[in-house]
Amino acid sequence: MTKNLSLLGSTGSIGKNVLNVVRQFPGRFRIVGLSAGRNISLLRDQIEAFNPKLVSIADESVAGDLLQSLPAGWSDRVLVGREGNIRVATLPETDTVVSAIVGAAGLIPTVAAIEAGKDIALANKETLVMAGDLVMQAVKKHKVALLPVDSEHNAIFQALAAGRPEDVKKIILTASGGPFRTCSERELWEVTPTQALNHPNWDMGKKISIDSATLMNKGLEIIEAKWLFDIAIEDIEVLVHPQSIVHSLVEFIDGSVVAQMGIPDMRIPIAYALSYPDRLKTGLTPLNLSQCRDLEFHPPDFKKFPALKLAYQVCSRGGTLPAAFNAANEVAVDAFLEEKIRFPEITLVVAETVNRMPPKNVKDVETVMNADLSARIEAQSIIEAFILQAKQKRGEPATSPDLPPLSDSFSSIERKNTL
Ligand code: MG
């Protein structure tokens, strides 16, 4: 039977890979809805190739240009903005929504899709980082499937099938360590956006490439894993594995450790999330372990990459803090890409923002979106202070300021992770 898909974020790195899988299995999947940010030339090509029922473009200013490039009769089928995303996510024909928008903007359409009874293939980790409790409650209430596309979570999902939930001791997320794994703390101050965008193993979008370089991505992923697999944050570990062959592992109470492995290609987790419980013949190069010389694993360096430490902390404090953490990071990553702040300052901006934000209980999506907005404003003002400071200090050598004080709750997690 053909599965009808609405793809949110079709022109991004995940979106393009989703369409590659769909192209390969035309009888199995059909695209009924597409939504993109502002890349109208690629979206136009996708519309021509997949002929969806409905399309949405986030940036209203380019909607006119998109319409002009389409044949007559498309005006009713092109929508804009948040409302457009929601319409695409809740199309009556849609069976599964692939949530692959980058960042906080993915939350509202994903929640709308769940409430409309759609199964979700989730690439937008922010949905769970920001509102994990609400989202998982909605998933239960509306009896929909939530399948992880994120490679680590997809790996854990596969490994968990080897045992019963009550027999899981811990889950271990692997991290490539990013392009600066072997740099000194001091060298991190000299990192340029171009260097940070150059990920060693995965070909990804800008935002996630920077997040991988700061280890913020792994921080977001531990929070994602906590909600997705209903596991205490203390039982989630991170291991740096530079080769990106072992995508993650589950340790059971008997000492068995089950891993999922494969070449680093997002089409594998995407195909699995779309076809579960079936497996598709993707035709991708099989993993040849005899050609992988050394597979290394070591604990993360929390001192050099404090974003990961901060993520454990905001996750254990909970409430609206993870949403603020994520929002501050989005603002800081933009500022770094615009060369307004330096690489280690991304994490400093995030740490300072969450320190200033009073954590509130999450009542509804609105509470979360308000925390997101306040954190963006706060982060922006911290960035401006950093810029001013940098101007005053021009000519002085770069020093590494201390992180704001963190609560004691982290120390036990740090111990577990490094032992
Ligand atoms: Mg990942």
Coordinates of N, CA, C and O and ligand atoms in Angstrom, one line a residue, residues 125 150-152 217 221, ligand 1:
K125 N 14.6 17.5 16.1 CA 14.8 17.2 17.5 C 14.3 18.2 18.4 O 13.9 17.9 19.6
D150 N 16.7 10.9 13.3 CA 18.0 11.2 13.8 C 18.8 9.9 13.9 O 18.3 8.9 14.5
S151 N 20.0 9.9 13.3 CA 20.7 8.6 13.2 C 20.9 7.9 14.5 O 20.8 6.6 14.6
E152 N 21.3 8.6 15.6 CA 21.6 8.0 16.8 C 20.3 7.4 17.4 O 20.3 6.3 18.0
N217 N 24.8 19.8 19.4 CA 23.9 18.8 18.8 C 23.7 17.6 19.7 O 22.6 17.1 19.9
E221 N 20.5 16.1 21.6 CA 20.1 14.7 21.3 C 19.9 13.9 22.6 O 19.1 13.0 22.7
Ligands
MG1 MG 22.1 12.9 15.1

